[in-house]
Structures are given as C-alpha cells and as structure tokens.
Tab-separated table of N, CA, C and O in Angstrom:
chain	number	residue	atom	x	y	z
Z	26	UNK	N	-171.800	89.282	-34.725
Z	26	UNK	CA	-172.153	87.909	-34.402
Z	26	UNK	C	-171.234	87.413	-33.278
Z	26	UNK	O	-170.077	87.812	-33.407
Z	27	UNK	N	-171.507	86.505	-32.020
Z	27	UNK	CA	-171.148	86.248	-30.858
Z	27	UNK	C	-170.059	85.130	-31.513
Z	27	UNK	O	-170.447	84.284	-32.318
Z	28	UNK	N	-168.743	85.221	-31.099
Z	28	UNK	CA	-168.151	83.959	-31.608
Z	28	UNK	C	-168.020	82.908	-29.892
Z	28	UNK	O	-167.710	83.387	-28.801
Z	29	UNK	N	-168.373	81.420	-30.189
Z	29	UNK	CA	-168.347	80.576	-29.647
Z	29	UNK	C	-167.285	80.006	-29.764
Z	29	UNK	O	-166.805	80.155	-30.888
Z	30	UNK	N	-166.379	79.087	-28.725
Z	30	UNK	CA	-165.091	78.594	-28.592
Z	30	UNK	C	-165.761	77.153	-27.934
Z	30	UNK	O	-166.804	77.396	-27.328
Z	31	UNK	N	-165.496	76.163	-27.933
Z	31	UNK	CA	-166.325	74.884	-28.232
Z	31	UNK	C	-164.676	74.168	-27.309
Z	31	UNK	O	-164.790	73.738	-26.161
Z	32	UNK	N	-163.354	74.161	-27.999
Z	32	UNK	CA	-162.559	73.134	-27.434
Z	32	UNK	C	-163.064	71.912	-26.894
Z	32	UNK	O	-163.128	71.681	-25.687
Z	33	UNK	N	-163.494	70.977	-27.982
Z	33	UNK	CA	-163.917	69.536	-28.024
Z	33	UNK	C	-163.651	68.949	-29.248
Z	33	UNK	O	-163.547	69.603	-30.286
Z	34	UNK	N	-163.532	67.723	-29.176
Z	34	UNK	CA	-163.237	66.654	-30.267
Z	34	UNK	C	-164.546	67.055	-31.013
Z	34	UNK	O	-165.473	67.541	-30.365
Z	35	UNK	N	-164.662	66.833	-32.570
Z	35	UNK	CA	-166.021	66.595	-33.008
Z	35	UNK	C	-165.864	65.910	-34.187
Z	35	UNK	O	-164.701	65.775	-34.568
Z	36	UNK	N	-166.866	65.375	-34.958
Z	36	UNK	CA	-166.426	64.284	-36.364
Z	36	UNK	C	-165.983	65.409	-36.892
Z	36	UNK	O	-166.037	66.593	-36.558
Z	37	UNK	N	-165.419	64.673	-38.007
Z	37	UNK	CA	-164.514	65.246	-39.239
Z	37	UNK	C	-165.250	66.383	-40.168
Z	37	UNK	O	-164.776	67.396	-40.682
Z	38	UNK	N	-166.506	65.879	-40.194
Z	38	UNK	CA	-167.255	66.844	-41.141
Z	38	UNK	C	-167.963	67.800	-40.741
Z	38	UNK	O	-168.654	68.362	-41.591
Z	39	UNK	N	-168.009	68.238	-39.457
Z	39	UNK	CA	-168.264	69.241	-38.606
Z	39	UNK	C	-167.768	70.538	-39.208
Z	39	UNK	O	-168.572	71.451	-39.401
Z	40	UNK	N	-166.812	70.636	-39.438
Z	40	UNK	CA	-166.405	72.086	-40.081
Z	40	UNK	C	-166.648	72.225	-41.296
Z	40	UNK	O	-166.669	73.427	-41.559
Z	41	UNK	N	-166.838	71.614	-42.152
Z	41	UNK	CA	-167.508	71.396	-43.781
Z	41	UNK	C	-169.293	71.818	-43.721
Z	41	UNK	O	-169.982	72.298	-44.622
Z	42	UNK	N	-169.699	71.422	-42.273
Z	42	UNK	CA	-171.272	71.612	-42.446
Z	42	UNK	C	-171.464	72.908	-41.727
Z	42	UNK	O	-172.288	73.709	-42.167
Z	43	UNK	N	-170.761	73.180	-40.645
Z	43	UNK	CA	-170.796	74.647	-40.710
Z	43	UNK	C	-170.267	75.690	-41.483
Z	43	UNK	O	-170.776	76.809	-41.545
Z	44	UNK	N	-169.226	75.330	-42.087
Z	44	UNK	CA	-169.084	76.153	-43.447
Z	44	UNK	C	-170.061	76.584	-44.202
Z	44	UNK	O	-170.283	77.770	-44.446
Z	45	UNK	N	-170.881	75.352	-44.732
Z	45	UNK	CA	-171.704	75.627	-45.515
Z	45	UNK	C	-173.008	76.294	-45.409
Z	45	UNK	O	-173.799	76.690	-46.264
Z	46	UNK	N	-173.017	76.313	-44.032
Z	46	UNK	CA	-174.449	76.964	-43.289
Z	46	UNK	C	-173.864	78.445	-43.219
Z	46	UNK	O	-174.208	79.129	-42.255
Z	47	UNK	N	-173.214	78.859	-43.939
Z	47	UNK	CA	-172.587	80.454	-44.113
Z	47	UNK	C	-171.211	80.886	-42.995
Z	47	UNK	O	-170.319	81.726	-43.110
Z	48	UNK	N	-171.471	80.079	-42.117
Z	48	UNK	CA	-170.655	80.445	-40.790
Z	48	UNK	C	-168.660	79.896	-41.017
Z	48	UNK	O	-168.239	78.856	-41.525
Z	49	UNK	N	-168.139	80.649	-40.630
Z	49	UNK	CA	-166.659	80.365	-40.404
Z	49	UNK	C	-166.585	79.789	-38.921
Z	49	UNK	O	-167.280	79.922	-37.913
Z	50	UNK	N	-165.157	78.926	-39.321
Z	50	UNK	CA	-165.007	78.226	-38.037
Z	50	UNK	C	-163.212	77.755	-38.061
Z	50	UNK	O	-162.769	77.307	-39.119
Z	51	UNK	N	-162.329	77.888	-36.914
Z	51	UNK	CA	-161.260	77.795	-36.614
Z	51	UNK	C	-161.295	76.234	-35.941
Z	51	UNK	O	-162.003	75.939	-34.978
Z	52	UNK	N	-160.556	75.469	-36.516
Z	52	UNK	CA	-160.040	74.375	-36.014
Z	52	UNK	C	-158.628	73.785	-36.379
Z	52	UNK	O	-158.205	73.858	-37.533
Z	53	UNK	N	-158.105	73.356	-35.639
Z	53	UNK	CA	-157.075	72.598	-35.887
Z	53	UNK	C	-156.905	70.929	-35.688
Z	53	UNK	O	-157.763	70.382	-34.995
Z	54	UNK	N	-155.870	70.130	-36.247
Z	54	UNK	CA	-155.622	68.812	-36.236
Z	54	UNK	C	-154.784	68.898	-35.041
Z	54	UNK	O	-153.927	69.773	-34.910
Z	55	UNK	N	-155.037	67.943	-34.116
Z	55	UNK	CA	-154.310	66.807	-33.063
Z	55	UNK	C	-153.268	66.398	-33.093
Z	55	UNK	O	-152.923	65.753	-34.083
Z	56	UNK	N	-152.397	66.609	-32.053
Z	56	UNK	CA	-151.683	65.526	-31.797
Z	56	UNK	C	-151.844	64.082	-31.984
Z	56	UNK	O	-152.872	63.808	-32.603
Z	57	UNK	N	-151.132	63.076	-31.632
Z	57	UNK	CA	-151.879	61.898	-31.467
Z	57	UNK	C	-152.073	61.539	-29.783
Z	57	UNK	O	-152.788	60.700	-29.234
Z	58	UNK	N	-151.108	62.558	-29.217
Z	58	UNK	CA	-151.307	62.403	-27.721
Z	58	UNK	C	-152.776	63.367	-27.017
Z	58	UNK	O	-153.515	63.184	-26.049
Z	59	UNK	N	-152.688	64.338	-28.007
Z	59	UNK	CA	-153.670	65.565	-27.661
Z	59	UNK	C	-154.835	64.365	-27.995
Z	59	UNK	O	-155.403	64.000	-26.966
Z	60	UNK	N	-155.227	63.787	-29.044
Z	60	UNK	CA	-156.283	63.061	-30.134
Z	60	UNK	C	-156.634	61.904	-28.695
Z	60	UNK	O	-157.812	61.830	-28.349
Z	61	UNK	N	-155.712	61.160	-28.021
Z	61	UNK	CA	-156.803	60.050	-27.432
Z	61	UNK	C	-157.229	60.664	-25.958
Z	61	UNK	O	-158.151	60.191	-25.293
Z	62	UNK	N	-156.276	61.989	-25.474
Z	62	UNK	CA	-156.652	62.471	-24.508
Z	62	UNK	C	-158.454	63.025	-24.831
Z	62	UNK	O	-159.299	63.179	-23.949
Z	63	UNK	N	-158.641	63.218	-26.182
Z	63	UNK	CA	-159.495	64.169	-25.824
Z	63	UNK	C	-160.956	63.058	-26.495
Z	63	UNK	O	-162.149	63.325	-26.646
Z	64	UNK	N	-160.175	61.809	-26.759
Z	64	UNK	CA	-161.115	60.813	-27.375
Z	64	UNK	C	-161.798	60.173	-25.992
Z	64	UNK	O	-162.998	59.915	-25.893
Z	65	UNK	N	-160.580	59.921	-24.708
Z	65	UNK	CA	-161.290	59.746	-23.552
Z	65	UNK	C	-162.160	60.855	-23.294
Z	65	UNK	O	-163.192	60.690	-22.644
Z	66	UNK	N	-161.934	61.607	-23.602
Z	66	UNK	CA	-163.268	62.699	-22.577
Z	66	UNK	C	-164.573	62.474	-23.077
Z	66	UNK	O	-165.608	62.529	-22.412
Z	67	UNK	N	-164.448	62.153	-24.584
Z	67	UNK	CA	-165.330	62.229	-25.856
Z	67	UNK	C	-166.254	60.922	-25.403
Z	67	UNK	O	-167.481	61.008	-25.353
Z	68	UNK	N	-165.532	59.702	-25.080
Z	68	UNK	CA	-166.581	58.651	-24.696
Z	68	UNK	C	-166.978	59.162	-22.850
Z	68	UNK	O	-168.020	58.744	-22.345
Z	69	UNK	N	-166.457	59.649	-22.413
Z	69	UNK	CA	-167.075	59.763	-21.081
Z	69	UNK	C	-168.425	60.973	-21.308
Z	69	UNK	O	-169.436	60.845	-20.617
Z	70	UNK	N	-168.336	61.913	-22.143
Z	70	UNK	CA	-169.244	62.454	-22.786
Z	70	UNK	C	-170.328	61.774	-23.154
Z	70	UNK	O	-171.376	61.859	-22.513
Z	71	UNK	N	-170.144	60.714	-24.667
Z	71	UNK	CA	-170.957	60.254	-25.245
Z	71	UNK	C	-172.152	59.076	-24.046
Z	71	UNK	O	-173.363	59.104	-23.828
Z	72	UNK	N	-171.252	58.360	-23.641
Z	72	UNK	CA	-171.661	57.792	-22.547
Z	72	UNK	C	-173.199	58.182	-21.489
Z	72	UNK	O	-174.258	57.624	-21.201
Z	73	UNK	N	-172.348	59.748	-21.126
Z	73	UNK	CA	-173.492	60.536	-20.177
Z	73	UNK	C	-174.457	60.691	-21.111
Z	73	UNK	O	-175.536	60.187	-20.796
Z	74	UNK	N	-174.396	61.356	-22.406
Z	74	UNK	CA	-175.731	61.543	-23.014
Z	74	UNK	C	-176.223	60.376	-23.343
Z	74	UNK	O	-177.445	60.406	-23.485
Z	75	UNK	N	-175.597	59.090	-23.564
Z	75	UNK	CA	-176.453	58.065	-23.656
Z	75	UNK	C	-177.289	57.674	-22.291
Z	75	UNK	O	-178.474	57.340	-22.324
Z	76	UNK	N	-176.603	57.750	-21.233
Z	76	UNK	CA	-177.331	57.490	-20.049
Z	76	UNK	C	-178.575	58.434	-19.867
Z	76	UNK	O	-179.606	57.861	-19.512
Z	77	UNK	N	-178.612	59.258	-19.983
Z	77	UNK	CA	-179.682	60.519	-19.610
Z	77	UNK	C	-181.007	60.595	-20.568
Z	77	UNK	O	-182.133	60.875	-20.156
Z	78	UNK	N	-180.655	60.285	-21.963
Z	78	UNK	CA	-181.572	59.912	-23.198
Z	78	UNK	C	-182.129	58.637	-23.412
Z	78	UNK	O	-183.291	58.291	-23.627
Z	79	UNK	N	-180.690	57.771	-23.274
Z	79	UNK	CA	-181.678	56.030	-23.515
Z	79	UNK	C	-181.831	56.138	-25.212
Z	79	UNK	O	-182.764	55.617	-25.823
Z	80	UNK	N	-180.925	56.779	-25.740
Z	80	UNK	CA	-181.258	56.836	-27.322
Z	80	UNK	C	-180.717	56.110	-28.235
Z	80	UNK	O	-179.537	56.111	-27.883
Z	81	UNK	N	-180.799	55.360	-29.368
Z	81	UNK	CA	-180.521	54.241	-29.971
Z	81	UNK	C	-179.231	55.198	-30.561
Z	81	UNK	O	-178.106	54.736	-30.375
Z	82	UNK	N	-179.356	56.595	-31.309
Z	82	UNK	CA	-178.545	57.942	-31.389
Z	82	UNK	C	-177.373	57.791	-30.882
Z	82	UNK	O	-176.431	57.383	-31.561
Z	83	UNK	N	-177.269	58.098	-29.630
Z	83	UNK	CA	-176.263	58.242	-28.584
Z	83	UNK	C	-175.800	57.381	-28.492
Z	83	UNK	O	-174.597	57.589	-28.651
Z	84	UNK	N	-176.039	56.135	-28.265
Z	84	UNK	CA	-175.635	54.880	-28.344
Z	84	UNK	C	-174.891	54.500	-30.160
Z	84	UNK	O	-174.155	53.548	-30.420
Z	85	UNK	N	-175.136	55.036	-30.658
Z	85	UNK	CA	-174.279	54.703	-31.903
Z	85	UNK	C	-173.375	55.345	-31.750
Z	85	UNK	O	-172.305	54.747	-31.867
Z	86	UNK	N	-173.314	56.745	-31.443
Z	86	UNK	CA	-172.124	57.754	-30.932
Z	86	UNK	C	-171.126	57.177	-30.000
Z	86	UNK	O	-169.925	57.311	-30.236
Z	87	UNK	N	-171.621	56.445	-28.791
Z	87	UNK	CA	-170.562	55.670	-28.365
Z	87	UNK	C	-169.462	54.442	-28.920
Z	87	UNK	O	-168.278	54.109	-28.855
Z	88	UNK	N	-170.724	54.059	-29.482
Z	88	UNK	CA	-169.538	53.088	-30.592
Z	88	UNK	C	-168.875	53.099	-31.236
Z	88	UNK	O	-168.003	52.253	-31.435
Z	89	UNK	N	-169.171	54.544	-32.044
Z	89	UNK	CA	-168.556	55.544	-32.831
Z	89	UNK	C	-167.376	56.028	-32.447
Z	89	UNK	O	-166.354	55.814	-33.099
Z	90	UNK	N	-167.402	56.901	-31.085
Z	90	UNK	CA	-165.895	56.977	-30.589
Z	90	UNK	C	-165.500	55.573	-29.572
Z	90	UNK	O	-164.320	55.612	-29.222
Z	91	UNK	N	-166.043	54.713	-29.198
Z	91	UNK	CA	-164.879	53.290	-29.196
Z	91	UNK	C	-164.150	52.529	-30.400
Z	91	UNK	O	-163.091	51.902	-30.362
Z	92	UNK	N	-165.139	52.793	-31.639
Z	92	UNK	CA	-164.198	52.384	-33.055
Z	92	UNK	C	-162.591	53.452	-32.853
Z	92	UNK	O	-161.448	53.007	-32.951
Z	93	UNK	N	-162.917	54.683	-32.604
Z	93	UNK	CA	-161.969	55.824	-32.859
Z	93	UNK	C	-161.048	55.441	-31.824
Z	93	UNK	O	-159.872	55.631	-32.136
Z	94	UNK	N	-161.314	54.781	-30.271
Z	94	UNK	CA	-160.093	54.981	-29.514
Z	94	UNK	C	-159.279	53.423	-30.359
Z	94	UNK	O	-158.240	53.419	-31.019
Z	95	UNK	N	-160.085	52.372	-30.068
Z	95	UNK	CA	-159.670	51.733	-30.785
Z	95	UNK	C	-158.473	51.876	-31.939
Z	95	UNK	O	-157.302	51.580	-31.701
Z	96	UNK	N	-158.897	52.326	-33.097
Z	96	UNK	CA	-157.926	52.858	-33.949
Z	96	UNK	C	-156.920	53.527	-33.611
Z	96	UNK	O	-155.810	53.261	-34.073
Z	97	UNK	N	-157.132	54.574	-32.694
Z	97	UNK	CA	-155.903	55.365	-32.015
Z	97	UNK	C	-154.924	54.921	-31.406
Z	97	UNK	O	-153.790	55.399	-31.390
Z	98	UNK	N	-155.510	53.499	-30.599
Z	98	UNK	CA	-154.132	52.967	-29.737
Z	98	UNK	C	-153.861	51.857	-30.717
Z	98	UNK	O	-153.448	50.846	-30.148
Z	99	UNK	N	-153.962	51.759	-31.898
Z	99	UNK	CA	-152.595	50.813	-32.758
Z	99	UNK	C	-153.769	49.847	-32.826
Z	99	UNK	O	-153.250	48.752	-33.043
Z	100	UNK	N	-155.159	49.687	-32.748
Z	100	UNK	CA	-155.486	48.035	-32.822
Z	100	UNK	C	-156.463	47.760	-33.756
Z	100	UNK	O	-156.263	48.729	-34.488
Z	101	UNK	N	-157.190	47.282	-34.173
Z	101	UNK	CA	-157.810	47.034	-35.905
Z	101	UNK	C	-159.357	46.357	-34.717
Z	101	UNK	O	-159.462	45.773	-33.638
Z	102	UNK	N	-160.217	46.874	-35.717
Z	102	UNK	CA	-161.489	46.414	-34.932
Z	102	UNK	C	-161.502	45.232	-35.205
Z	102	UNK	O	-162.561	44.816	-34.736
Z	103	UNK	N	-161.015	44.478	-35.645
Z	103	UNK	CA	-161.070	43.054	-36.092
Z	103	UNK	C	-160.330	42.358	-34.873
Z	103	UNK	O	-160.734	41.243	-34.544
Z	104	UNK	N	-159.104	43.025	-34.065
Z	104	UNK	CA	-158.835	42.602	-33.478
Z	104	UNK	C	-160.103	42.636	-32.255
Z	104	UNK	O	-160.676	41.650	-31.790
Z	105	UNK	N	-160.302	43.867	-31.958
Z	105	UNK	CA	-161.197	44.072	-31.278
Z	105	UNK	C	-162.196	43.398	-30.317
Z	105	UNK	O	-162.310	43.148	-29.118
Z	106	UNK	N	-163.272	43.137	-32.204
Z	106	UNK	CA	-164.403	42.166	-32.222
Z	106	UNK	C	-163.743	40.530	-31.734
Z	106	UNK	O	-164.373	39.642	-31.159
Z	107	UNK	N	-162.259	40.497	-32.186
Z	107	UNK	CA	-162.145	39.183	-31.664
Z	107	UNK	C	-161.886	39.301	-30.491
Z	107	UNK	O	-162.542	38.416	-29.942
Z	108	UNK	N	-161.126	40.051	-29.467
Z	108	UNK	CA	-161.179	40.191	-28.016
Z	108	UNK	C	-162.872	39.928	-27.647
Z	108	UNK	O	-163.144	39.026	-26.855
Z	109	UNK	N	-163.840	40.649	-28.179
Z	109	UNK	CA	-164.991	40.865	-27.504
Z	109	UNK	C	-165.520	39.448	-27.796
Z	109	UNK	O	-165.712	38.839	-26.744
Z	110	UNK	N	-165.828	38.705	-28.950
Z	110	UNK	CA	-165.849	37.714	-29.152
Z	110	UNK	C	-164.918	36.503	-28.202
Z	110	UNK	O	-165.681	35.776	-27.566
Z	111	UNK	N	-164.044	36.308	-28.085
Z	111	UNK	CA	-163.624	35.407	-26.932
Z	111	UNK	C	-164.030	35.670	-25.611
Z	111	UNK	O	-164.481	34.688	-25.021
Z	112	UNK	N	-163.996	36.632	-25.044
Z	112	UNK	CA	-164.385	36.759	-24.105
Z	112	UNK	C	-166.083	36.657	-23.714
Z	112	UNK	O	-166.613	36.671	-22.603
Z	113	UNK	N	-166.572	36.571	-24.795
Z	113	UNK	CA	-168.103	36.573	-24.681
Z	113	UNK	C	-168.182	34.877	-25.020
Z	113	UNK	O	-169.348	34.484	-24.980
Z	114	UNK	N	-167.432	34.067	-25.263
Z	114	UNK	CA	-167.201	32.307	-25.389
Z	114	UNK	C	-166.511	32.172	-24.194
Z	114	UNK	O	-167.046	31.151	-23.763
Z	115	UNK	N	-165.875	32.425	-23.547
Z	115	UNK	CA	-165.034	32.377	-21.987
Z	115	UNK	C	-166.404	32.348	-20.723
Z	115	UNK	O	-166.891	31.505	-19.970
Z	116	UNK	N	-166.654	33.944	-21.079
Z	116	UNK	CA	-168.054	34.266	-19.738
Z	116	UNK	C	-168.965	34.033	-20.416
Z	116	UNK	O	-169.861	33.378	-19.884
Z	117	UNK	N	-169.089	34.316	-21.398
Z	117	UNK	CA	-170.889	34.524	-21.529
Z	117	UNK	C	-171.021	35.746	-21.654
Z	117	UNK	O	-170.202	36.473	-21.091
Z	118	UNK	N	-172.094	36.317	-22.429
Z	118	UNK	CA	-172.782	37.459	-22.818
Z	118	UNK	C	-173.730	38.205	-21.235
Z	118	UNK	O	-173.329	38.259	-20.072
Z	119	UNK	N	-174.923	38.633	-21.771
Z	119	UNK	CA	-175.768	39.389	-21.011
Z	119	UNK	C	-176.924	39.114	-20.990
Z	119	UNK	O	-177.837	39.280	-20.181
Z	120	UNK	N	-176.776	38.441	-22.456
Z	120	UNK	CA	-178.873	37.530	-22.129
Z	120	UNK	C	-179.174	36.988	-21.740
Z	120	UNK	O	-180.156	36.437	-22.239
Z	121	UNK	N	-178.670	36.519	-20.394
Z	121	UNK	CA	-179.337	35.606	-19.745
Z	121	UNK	C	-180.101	36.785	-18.744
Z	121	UNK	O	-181.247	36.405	-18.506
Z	122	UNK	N	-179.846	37.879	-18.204
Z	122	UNK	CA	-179.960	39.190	-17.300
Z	122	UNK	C	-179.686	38.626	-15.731
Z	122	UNK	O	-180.463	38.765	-14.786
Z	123	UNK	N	-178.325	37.929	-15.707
Z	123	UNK	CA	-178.055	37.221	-14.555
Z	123	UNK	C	-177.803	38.441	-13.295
Z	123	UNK	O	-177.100	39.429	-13.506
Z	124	UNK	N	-178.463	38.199	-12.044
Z	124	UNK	CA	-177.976	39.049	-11.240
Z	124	UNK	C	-177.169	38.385	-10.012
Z	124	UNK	O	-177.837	37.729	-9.213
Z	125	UNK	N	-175.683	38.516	-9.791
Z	125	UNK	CA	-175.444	37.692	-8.868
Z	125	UNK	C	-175.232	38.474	-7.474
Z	125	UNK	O	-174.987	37.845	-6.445
C-alpha cells in the first residue's frame, strides 16, 4: 500500500476516522508556534476552497479555523464577537451592498 505524507493541520478527529477505516496513520501534536503558523496557512487554504466552490461547507470551515486562530492567540470568541460587534455599530455591516 502507497504511504501518503499530507504535512497539514487537520481537525482532531482525523486520525480516529482513519483509524477506523482500517488504515494507520503517523501524526504528531504542535508546537504552539508550529500550531498558528500552520493555522495561517489553514485559513489561507480554507478561504481558496471557499472562493472556488461558493459552498455554505467551506465557508463553515473558515469559521472553523478563525474560531481556532482566535483561541490560539490568547482571545475568547466572546471577545471576538464583541470586537466584530462594535465595529459593525461604528461602520456598519454589508447590507446595505454599498459600492464606493
């Protein structure tokens, strides 16, 4: 059997579901410096496949790893949502589809 070498971030349960599909698999845990280096690549990733698909999917995946960088650099989505929240009472949102 061909072994594949992948070197990418992937969820947690990734190696539990290929386990169970008969297959072995080598991974290791992160740094925390290795972990957001490779969390940036992970949204510049998720990103492109959202752009190219347009998928409601992919688009959860991005949010998915912005919860994760989030968490990584020290900050609580609560803080987060309240950054995004003020700033969306400051400017304004997107529904209006203003083009200036």
């Amino acid at each position: 059997m061909p072994i594949k070498a992948y070197h990418k971030l992937v969820r947690d349960r990734i190696p539990e579901i290929i386990e169970a599909d008969g297959k072995t698999c080598v991974f290791k845990t992160l740094s925390d410096e290795e972990y957001i280096y490779l969390l940036e690549q992970k949204l510049n990733e998720e990103l492109a496949e959202y752009q190219e698909s347009k998928s409601l999917e992919e688009l959860a995946d991005l949010l998915e790893v912005i919860h994760a960088v989030v968490k990584a650099r020290g900050w609580t989505l609560k803080e987060f949502e309240r950054v995004r929240e003020d700033k969306a009472a400051k400017r304004g949102g997107f529904e209006k589809k203003i083009l200036l």
